[in-house]
Coordinates of C-alpha atoms in Angstrom, one line a residue:
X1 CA -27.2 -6.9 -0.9
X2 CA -26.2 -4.9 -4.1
X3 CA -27.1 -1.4 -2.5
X4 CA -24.7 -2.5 0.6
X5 CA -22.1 -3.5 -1.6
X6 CA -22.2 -0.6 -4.1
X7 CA -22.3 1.6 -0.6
X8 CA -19.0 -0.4 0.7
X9 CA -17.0 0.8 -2.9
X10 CA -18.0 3.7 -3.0
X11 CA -17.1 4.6 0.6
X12 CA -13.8 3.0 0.5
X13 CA -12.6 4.1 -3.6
X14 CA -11.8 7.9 -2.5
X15 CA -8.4 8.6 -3.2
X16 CA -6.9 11.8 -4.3
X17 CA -3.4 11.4 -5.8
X18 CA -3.0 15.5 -4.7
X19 CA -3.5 14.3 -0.9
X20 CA -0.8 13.2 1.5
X21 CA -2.7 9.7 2.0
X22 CA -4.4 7.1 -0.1
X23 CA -6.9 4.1 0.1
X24 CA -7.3 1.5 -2.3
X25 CA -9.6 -1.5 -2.8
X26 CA -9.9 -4.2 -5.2
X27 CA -12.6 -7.4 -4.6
X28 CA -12.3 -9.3 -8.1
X29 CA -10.4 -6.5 -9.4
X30 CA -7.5 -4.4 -9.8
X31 CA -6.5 -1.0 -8.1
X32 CA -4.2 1.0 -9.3
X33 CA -2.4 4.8 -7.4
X34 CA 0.8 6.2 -8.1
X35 CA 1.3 9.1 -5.5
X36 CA 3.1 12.2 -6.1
X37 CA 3.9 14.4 -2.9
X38 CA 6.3 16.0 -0.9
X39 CA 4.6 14.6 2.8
X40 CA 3.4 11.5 2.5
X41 CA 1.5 10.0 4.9
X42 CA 0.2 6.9 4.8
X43 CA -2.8 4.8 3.6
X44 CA -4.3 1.4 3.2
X45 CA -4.6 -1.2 0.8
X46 CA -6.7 -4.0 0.8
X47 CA -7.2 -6.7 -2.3
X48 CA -9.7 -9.4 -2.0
X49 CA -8.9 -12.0 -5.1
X50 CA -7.5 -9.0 -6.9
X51 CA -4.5 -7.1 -7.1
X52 CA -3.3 -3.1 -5.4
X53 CA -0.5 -1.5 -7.1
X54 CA 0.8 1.8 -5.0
X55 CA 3.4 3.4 -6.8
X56 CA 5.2 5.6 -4.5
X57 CA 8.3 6.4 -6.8
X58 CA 7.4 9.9 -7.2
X59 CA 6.6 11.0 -3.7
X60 CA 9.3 13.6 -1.9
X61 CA 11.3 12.3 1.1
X62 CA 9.4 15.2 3.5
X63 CA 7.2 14.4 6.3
X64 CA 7.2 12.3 9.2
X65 CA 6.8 8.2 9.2
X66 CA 4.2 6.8 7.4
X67 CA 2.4 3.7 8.0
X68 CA 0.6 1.5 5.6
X69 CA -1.7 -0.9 6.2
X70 CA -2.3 -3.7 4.0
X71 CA -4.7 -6.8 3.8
X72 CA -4.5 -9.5 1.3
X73 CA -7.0 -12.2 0.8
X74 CA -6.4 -14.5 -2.1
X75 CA -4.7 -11.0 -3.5
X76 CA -1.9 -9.3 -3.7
X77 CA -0.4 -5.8 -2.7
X78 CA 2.6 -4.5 -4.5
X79 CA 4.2 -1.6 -3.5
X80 CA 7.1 0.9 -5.6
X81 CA 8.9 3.1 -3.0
X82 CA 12.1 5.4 -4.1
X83 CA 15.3 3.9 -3.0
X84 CA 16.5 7.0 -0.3
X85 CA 13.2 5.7 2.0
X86 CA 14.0 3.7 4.8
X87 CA 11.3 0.6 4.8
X88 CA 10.4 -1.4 8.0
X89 CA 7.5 -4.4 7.2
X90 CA 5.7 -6.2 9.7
X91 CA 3.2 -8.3 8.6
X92 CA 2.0 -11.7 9.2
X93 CA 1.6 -14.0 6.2
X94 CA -0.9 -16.7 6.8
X95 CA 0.0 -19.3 3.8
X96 CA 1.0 -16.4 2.0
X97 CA 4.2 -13.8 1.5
X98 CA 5.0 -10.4 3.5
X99 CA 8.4 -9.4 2.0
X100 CA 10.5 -6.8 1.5
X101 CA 12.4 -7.0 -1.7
X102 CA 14.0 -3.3 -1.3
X103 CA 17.7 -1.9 -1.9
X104 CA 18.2 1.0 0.3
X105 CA 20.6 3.5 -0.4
X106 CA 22.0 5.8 1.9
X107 CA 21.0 9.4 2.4
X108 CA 21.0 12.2 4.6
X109 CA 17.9 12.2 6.5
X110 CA 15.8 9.1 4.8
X111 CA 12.1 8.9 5.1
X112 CA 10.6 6.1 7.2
X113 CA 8.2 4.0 5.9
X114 CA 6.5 1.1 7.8
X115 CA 4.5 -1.4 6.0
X116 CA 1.8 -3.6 8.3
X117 CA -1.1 -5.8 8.2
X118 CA -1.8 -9.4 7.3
X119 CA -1.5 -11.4 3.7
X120 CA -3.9 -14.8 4.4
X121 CA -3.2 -16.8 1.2
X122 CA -1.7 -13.7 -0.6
X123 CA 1.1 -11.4 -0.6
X124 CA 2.4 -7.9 0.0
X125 CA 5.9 -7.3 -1.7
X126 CA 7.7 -3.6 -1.4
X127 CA 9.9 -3.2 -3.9
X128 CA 11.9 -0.1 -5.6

């Protein structure tokens, strides 16, 4: 059982703040990626009785949509996007919370983020 599990982290931990994407993890933990770039794509976060903190804040505007997906078991998944990005969430929260707690202000050409997956007994909360 511990060479499966140590397989499962270390499949799912790559993450490369350079790259246009991400994936985070945390069972009994925390997870912590602050992205940085011009295209962002997209990525997923899940947190099993622990915590994912994405911090998009610092990521450029380029790029098409991009789509995160989220899961949240007795965890949580925050998530920091800039305040020019246009967010769309929809999750399902099973005795838990899937909210968006953004302030959007306007811009010219905004980028489109859309948050989805499924919080059971957990949240996911985007915020600026």
């Amino acid at each position: 059982a511990k060479m499966l599990f140590r397989a499962f982290v270390r499949g799912r931990s790559k993450t490369n703040g350079d790259s246009g994407s991400f994936d985070a993890t945390a069972i009994l933990g925390g997870a912590n990626r602050r992205i940085s770039v011009d295209d962002f794509s997209g990525g997923t976060a899940t947190a099993m009785l622990g915590g994912c903190e994405i911090d998009l804040r610092d990521a450029g505007s380029g790029g098409p949509p991009a789509i995160i997906d989220c899961f949240a078991f007795w965890g949580g998944v925050e998530i920091k996007v800039p305040q020019d990005w246009d967010v769309q969430v929809r999750g399902t929260a099973i005795l838990g919370a899937f909210e968006d707690n953004t302030i959007t202000v306007d811009g010219d050409t905004p980028k489109v983020l859309e948050v989805r997956g499924m919080a059971i007994m957990g949240g996911v909360d985007v915020k600026n």
